[in-house]
mmCIF file of C-alpha atoms and ligand atoms in Angstrom:
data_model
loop_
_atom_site.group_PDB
_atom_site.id
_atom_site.type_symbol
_atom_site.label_atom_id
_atom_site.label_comp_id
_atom_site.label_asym_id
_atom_site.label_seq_id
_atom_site.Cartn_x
_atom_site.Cartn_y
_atom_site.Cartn_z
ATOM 1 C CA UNK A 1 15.616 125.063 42.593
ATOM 2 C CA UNK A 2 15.602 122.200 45.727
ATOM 3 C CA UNK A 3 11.773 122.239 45.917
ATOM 4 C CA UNK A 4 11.660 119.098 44.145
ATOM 5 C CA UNK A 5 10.136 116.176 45.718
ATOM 6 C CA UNK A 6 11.815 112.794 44.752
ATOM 7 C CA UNK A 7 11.087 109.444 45.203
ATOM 8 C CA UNK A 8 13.210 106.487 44.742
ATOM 9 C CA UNK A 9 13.088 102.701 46.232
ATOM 10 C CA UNK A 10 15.740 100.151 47.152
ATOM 11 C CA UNK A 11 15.330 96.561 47.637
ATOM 12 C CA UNK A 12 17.539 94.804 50.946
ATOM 13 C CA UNK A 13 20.546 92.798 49.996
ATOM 14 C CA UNK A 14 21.746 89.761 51.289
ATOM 15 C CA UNK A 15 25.550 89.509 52.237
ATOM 16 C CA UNK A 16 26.789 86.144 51.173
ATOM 17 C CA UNK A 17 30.442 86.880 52.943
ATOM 18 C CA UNK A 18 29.318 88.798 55.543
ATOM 19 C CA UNK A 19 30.991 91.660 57.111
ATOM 20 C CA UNK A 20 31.104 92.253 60.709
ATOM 21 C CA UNK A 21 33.099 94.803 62.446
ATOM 22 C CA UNK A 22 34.705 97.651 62.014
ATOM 23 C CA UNK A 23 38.456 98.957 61.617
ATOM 24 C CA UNK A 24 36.911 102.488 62.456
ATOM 25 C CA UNK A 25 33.048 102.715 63.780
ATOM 26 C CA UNK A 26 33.235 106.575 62.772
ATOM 27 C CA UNK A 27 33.742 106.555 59.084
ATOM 28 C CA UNK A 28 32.018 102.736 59.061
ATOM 29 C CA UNK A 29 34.973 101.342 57.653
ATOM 30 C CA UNK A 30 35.168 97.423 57.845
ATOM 31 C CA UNK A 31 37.801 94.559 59.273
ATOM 32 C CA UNK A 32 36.983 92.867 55.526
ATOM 33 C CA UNK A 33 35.137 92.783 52.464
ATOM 34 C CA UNK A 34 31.881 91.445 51.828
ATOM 35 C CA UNK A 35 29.905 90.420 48.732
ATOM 36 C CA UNK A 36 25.752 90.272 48.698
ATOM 37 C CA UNK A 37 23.096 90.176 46.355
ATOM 38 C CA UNK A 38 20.790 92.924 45.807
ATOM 39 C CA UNK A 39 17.198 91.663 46.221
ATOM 40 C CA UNK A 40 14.740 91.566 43.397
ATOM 41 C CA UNK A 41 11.879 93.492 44.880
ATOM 42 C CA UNK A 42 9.112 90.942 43.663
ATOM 43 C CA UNK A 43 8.611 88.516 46.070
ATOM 44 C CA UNK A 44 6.510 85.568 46.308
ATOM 45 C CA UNK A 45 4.772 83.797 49.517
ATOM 46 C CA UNK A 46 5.242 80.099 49.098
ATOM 47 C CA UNK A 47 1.414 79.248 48.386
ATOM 48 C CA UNK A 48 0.746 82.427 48.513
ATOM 49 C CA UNK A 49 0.211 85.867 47.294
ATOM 50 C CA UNK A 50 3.199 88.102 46.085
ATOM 51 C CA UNK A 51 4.066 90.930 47.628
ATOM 52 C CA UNK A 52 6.825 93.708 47.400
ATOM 53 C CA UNK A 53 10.440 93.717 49.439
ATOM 54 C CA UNK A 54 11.038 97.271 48.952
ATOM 55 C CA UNK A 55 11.806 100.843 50.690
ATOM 56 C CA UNK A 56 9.917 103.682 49.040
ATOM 57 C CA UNK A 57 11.263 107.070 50.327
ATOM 58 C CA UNK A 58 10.486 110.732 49.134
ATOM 59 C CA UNK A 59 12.329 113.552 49.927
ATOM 60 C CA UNK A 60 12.169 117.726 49.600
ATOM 61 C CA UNK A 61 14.812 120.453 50.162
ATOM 62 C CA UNK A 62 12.857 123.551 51.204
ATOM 63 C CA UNK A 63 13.268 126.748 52.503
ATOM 64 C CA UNK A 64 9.939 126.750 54.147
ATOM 65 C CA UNK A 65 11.211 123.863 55.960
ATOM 66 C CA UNK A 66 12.232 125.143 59.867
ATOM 67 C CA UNK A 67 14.140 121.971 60.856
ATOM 68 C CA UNK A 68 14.476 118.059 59.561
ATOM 69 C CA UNK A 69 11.579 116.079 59.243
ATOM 70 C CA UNK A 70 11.894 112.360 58.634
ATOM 71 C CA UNK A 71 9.216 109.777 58.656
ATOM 72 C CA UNK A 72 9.626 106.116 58.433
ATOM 73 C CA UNK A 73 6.787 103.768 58.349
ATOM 74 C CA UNK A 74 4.573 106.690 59.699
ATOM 75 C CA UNK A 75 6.189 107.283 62.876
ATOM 76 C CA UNK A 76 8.019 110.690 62.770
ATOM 77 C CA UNK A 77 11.721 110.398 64.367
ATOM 78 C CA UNK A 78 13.208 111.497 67.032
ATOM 79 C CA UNK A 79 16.370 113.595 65.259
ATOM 80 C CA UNK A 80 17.528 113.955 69.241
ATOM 81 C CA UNK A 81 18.098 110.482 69.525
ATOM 82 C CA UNK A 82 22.298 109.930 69.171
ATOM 83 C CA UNK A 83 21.795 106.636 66.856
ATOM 84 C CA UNK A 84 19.532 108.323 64.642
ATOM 85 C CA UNK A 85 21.443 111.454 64.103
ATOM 86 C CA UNK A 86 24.923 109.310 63.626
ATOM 87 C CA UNK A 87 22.444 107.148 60.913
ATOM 88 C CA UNK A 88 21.224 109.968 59.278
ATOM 89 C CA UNK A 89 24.621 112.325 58.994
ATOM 90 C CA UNK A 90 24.720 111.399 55.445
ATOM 91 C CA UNK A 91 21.512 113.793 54.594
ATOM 92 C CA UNK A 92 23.760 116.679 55.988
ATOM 93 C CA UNK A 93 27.340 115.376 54.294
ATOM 94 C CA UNK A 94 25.282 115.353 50.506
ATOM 95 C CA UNK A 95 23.519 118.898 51.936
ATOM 96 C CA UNK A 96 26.734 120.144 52.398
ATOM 97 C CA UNK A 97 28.472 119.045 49.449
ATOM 98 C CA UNK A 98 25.363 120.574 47.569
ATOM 99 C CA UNK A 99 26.330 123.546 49.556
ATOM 100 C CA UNK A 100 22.908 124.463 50.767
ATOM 101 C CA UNK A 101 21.497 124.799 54.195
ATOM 102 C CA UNK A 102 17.670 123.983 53.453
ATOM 103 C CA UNK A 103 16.138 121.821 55.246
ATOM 104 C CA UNK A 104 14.370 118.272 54.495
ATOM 105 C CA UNK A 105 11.529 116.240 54.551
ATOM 106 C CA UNK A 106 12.003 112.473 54.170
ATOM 107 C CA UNK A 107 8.849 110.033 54.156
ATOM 108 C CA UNK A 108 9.494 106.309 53.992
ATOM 109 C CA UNK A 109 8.027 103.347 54.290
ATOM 110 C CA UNK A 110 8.985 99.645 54.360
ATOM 111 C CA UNK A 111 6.756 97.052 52.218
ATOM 112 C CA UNK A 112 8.383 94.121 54.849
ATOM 113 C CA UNK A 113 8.185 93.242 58.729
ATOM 114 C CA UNK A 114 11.384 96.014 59.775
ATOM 115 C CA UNK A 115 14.138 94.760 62.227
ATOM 116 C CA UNK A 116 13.594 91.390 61.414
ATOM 117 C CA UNK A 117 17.222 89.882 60.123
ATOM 118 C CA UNK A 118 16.069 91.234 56.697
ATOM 119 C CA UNK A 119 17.641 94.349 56.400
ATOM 120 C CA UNK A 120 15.473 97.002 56.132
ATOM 121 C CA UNK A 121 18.469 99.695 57.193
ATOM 122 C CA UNK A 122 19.815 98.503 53.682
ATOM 123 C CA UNK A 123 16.686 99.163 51.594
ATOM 124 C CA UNK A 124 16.163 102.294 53.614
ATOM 125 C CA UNK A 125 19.346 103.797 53.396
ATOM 126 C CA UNK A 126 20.125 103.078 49.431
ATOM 127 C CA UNK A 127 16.341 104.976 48.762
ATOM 128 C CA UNK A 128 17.105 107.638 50.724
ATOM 129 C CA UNK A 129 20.637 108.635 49.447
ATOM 130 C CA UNK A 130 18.955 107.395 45.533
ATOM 131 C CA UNK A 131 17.104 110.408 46.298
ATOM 132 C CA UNK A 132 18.592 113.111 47.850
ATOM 133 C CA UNK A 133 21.040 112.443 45.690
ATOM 134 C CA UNK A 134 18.746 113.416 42.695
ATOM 135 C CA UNK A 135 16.744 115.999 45.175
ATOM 136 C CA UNK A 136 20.351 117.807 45.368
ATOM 137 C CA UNK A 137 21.045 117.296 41.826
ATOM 138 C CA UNK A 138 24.391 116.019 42.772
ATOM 139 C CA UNK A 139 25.617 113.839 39.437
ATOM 140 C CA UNK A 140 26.940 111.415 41.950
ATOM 141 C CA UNK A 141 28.846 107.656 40.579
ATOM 142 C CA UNK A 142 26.704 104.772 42.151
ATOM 143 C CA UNK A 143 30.581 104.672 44.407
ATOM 144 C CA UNK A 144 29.996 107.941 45.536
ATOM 145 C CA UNK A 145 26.100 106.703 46.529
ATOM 146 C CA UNK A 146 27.695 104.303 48.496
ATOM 147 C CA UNK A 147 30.053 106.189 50.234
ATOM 148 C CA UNK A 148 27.093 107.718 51.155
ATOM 149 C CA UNK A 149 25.046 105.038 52.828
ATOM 150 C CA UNK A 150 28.021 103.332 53.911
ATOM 151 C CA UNK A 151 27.804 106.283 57.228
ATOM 152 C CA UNK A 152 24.423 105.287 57.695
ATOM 153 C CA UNK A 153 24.359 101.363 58.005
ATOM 154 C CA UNK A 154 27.345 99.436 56.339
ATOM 155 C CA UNK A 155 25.770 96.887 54.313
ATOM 156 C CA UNK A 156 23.805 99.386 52.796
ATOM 157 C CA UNK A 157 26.366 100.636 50.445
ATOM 158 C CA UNK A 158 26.074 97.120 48.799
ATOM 159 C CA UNK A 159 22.613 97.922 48.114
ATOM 160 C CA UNK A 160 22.868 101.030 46.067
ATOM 161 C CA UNK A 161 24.042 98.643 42.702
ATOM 162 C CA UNK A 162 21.863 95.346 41.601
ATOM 163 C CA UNK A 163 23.126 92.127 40.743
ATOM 164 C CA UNK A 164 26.098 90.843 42.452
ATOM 165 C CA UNK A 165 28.465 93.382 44.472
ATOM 166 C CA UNK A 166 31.470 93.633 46.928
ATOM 167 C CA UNK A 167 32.081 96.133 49.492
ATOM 168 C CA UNK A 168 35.766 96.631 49.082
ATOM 169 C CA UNK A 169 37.032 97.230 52.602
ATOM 170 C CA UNK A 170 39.461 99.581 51.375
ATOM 171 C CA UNK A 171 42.891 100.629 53.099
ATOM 172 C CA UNK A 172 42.863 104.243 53.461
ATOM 173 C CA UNK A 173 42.237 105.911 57.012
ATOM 174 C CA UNK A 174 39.862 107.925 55.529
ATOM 175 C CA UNK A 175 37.279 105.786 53.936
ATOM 176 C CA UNK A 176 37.559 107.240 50.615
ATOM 177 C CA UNK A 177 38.352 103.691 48.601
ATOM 178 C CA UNK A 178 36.113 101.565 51.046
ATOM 179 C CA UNK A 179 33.006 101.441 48.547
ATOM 180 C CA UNK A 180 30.852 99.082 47.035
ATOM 181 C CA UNK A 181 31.596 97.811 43.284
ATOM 182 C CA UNK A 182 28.948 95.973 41.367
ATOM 183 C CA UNK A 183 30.875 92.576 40.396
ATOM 184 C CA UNK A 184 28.223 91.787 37.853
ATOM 185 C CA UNK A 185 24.833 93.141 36.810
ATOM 186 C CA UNK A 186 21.478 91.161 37.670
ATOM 187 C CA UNK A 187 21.178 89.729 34.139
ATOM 188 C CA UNK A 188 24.380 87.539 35.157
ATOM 189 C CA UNK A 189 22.484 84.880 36.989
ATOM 190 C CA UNK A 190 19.312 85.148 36.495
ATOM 191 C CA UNK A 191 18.638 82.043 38.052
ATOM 192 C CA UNK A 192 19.544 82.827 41.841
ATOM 193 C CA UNK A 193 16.914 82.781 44.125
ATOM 194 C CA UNK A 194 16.875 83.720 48.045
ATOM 195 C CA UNK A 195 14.037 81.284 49.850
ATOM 196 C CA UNK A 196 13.608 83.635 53.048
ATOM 197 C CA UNK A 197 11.705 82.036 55.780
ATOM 198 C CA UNK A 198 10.424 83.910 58.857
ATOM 199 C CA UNK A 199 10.659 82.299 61.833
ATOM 200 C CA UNK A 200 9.892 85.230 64.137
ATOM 201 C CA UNK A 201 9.236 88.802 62.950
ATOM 202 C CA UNK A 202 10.581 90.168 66.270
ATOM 203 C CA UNK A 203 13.150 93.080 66.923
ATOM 204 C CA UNK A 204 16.709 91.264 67.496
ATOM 205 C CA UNK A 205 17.979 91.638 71.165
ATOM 206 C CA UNK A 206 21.349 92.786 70.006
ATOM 207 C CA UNK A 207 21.588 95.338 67.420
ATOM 208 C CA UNK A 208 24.149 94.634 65.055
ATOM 209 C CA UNK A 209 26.235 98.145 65.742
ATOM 210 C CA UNK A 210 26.603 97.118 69.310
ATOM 211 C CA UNK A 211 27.334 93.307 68.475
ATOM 212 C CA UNK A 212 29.451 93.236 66.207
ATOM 213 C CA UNK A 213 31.991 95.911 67.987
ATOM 214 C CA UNK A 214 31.732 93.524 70.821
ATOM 215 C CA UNK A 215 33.023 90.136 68.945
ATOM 216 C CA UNK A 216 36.113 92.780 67.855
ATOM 217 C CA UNK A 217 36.583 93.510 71.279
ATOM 218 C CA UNK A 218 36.469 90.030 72.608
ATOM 219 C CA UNK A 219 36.632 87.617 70.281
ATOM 220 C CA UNK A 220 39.764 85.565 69.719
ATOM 221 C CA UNK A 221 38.232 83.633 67.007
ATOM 222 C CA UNK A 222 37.414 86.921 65.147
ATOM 223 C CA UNK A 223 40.775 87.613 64.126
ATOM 224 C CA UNK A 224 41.118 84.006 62.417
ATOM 225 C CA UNK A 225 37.915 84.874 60.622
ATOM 226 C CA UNK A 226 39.247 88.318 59.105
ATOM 227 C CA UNK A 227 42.700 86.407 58.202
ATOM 228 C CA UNK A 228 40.565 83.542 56.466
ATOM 229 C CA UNK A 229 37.982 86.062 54.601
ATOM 230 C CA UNK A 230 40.612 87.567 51.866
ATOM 231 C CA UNK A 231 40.993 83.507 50.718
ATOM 232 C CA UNK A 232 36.967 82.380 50.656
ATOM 233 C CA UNK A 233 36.763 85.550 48.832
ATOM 234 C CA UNK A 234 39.115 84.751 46.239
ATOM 235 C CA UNK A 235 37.307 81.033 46.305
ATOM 236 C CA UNK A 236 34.551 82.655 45.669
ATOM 237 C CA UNK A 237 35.153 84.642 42.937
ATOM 238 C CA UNK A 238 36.062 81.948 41.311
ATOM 239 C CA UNK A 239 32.615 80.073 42.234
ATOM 240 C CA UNK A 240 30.841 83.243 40.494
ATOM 241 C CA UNK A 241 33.218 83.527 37.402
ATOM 242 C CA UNK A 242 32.748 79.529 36.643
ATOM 243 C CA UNK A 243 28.913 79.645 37.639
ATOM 244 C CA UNK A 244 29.919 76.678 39.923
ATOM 245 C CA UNK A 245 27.268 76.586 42.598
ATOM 246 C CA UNK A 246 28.157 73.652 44.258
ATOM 247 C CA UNK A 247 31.420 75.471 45.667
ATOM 248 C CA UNK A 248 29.124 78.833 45.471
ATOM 249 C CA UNK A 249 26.747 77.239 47.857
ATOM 250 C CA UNK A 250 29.423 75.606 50.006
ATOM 251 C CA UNK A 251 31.143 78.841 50.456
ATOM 252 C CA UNK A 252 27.881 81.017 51.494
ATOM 253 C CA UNK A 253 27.476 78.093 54.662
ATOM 254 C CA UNK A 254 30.973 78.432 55.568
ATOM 255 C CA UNK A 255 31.419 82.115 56.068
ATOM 256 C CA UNK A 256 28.022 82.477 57.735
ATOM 257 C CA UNK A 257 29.000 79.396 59.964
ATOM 258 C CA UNK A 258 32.307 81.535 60.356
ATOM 259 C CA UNK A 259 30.445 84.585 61.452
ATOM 260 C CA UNK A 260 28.060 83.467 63.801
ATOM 261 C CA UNK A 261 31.059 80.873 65.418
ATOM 262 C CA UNK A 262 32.740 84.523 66.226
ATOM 263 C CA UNK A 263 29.254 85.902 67.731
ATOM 264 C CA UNK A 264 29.177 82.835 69.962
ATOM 265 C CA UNK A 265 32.898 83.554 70.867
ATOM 266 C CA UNK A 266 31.992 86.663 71.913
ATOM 267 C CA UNK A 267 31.687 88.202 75.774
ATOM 268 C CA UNK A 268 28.588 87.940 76.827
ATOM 269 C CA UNK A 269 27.903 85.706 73.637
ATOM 270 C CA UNK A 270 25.369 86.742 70.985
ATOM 271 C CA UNK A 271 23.575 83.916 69.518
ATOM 272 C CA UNK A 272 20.794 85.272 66.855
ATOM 273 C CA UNK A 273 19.942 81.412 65.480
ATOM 274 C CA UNK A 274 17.395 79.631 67.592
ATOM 275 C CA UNK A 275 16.181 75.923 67.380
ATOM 276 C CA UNK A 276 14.125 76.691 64.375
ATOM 277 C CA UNK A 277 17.642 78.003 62.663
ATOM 278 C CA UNK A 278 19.501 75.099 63.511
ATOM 279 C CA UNK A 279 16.674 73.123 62.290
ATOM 280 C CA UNK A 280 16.723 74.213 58.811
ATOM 281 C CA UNK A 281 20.947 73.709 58.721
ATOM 282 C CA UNK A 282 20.468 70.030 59.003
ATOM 283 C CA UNK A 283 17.894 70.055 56.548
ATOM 284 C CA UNK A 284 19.888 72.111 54.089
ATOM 285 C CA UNK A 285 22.627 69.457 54.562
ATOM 286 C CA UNK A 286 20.792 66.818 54.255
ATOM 287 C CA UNK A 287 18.969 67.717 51.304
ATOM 288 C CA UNK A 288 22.050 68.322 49.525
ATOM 289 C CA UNK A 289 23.119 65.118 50.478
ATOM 290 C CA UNK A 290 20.401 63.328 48.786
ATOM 291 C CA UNK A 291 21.043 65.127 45.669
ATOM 292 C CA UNK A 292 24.347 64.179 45.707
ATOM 293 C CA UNK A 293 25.519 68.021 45.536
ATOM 294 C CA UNK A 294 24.617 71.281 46.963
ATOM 295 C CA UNK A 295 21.795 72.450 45.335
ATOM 296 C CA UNK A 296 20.703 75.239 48.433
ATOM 297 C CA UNK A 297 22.666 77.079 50.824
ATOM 298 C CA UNK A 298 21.956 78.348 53.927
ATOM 299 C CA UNK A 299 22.682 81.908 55.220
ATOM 300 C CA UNK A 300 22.051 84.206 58.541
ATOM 301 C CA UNK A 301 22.204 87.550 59.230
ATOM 302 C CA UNK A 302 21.838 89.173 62.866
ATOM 303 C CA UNK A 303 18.574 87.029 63.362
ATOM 304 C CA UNK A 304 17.346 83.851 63.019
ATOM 305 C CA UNK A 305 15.609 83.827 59.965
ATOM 306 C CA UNK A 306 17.346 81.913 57.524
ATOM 307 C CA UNK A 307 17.629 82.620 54.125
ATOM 308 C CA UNK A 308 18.277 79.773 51.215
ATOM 309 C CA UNK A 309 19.790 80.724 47.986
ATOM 310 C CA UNK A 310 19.184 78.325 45.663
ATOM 311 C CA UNK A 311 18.482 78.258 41.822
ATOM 312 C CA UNK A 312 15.195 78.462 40.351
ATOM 313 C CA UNK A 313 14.406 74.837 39.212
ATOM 314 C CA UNK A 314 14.872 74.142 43.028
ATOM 315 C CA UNK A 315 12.985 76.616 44.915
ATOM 316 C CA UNK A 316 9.941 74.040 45.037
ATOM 317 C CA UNK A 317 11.774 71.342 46.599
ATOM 318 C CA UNK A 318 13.685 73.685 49.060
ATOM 319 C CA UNK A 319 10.045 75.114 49.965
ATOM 320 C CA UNK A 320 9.049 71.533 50.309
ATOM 321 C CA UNK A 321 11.631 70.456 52.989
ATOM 322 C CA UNK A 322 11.128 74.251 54.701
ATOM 323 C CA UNK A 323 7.281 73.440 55.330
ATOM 324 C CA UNK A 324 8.291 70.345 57.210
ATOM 325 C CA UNK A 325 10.063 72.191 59.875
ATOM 326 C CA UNK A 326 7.565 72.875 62.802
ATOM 327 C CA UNK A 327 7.843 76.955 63.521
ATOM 328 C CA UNK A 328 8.543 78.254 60.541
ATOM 329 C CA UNK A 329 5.942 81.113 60.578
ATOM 330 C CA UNK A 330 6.181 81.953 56.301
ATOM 331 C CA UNK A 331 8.058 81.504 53.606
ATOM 332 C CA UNK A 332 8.918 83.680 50.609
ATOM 333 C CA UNK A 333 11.251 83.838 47.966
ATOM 334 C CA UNK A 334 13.110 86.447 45.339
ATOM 335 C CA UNK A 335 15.548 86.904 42.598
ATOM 336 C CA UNK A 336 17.759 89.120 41.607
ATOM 337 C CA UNK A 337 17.217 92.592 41.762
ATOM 338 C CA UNK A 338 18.581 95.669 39.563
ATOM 339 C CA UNK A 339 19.202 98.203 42.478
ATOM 340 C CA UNK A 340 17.645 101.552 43.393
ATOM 341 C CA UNK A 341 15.507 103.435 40.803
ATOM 342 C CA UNK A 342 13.556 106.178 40.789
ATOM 343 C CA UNK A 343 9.697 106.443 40.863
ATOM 344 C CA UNK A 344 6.921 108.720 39.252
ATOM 345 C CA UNK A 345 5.190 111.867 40.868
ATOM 346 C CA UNK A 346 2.386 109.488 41.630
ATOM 347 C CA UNK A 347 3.957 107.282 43.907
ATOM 348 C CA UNK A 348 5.125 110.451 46.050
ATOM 349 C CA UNK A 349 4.805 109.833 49.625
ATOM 350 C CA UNK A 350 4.577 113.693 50.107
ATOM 351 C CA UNK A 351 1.456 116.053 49.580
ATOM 352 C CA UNK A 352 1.949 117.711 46.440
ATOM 353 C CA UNK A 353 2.622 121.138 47.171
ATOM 354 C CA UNK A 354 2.033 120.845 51.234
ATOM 355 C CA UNK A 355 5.637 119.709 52.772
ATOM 356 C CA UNK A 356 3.455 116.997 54.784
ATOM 357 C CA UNK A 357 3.351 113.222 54.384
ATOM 358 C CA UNK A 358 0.527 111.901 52.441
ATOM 359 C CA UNK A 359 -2.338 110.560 54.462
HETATM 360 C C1 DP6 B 401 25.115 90.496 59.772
HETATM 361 O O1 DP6 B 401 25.228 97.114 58.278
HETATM 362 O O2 DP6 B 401 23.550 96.678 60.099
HETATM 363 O O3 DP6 B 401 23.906 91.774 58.193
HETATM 364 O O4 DP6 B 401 27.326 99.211 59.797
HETATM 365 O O5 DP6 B 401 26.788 99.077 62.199
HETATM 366 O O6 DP6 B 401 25.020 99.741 60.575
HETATM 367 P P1 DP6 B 401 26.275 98.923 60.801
HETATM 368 O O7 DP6 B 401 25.875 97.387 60.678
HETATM 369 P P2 DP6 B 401 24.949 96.635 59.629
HETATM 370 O O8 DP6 B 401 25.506 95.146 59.804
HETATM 371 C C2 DP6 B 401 25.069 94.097 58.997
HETATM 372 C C3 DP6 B 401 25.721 92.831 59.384
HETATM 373 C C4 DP6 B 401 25.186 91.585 58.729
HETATM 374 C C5 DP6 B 401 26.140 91.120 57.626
HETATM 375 C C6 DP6 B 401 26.133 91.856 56.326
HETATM 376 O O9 DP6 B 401 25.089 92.357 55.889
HETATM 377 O O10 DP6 B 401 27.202 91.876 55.700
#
């Protein structure tokens, strides 16, 4: 009855108040909320082609299976390796409520450059729980999806919904109210865009497990930040509800401003901007200036690359001031996008009817 092969894809998100750290790095539970945007998965190169920002995963229960298999971007994984098994657990918590002991195969495969401040964990881990969750026939609530993917990267569990949607921190020791809640649907803004420019495709030094339990550990400023989150959040709720994206914009640059002033407060610091970052913020800022209001704002994940969310009637004149700044390697922008779906029997990443990846 498992034998089914699924396949699902997930677009990244982008966390707009960002979470970092953890009130319990077992269960992935965070210090505070956070709120993102799931990705549209069409994406277009400034003066260039478009391409897709999506995960594409397959999966298969089998009996014929002797252990796990999982493949990402070709490259079969090491299921030794502590991180990966601690990223992974999830597959064996949704085997387990299933209450089967078959084994899987899971084949995915990025469309975008992975570890590079987009998150690819995100995309990854909201396809992959998408569909086991259908491999297993589970009947699981897009909340109990991201309970799921919450274990294997935090932010993910924001990407298992489109549109607009807040990772509740939740208060209970364990987990079972921290969850992500879709605040509105994709159609609510339609507008929104994210102007992502690359400034270098590398692996980050500091992978954000590691980081951000460091800034809990030694940050003084990091408290302040988790005291002042609960208020920009109810700021920004407000921002959404009145469509205001002045304030909307003005709150995005503040909490990432907030969040990387904690990395930098950090022992040994972690600074993911570099010149090129800090480049584009006084451009943002002074582009908003001319027009008298914010009409982009700036935001950074664990890497340098900054993304701009802007609305569409303004993605040409953000692109215009990005192409000015020396070091920028590409540019590329996206809307909105609806959240994980499945896909057809065609777009398999497995063999039909050989447990083996394609190709
Ligand atoms: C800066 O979700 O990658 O992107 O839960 O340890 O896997 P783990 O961390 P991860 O952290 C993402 C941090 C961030 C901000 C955000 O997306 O909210």
């Amino acid at each position: 009855m498992h034998e089914k092969v699924i396949t699902a894809e997930g677009t990244p998100n982008i966390a707009l108040i960002k979470y970092w750290g953890k009130r319990d790095s077992g269960l992935i539970l965070p210090m505070n909320s956070s709120i993102s945007l799931t990705l549209g998965k069409e994406s277009k190169m400034i003066a260039g082609k478009t391409f897709e920002l999506r995960t594409k995963t397959s999966v298969v229960f089998s009996k014929y299976l002797k252990e796990d298999a999982i493949y990402v971007n070709g490259k079969r994984l090491d299921l030794k390796d502590t991180d990966t098994i601690e990223r992974f657990r999830a597959i064996d918590m949704m085997r387990e409520r299933a209450g089967i002991r078959e084994r899987a195969l899971v084949v995915s495969e990025n469309s975008f450059p992975t570890a590079s401040g987009l998150a690819s964990s995100a995309s990854g881990m909201a396809a992959l729980v998408y569909a086991v969750a259908y491999a297993l026939d589970l009947g699981l609530t897009r909340s109990d999806m991201s309970r799921y993917a919450r274990i294997g990267s935090g932010s993910a569990c924001r990407s298992v919904m489109g549109g607009i949607v807040m990772w509740n921190k939740g208060t209970r020791e364990d987990g079972v109210d921290s969850v992500a809640e879709q605040l509105y649907p994709e159609t609510y803004w339609p507008e929104l865009r994210d102007v992502v420019s690359i400034t270098s495709p590398k692996a980050k030094k500091v992978p954000s497990r590691a980081g951000m339990a460091r800034t809990v550990a030694t940050s003084s400023l990091y408290k302040q930040r988790v005291k002042d989150v609960d208020g920009r959040i109810d700021a920004f709720l407000d921002s959404l509800r009145r469509k205001d994206f002045h304030e909307f914009a003005r709150i995005i640059m503040e909490d990432s401003n907030s969040m990387h002033a904690t990395m930098l407060d950090t022992y040994p610091p972690i600074m993911y901007m570099n010149d090129i970052s800090r480049e584009v913020i006084y451009a943002v800022h002074e582009l908003n200036k001319k027009n008298g209001e914010n009409v982009c704002g700036y935001t950074f994940d664990a890497g340098p690359n900054p993304q701009i969310i802007t609305l569409r009637e303004q993605v040409e004149e953000v692109a215009e001031t990005l192409k000015n700044i020396r070091g920028i390697k590409s540019i590329f922008y996206t809307g909105v996008g609806g959240g994980p779906r499945l896909l057809d029997m065609k777009d398999s990443l497995i063999e039909e009817g050989s447990l083996l990846p394609k190709g």
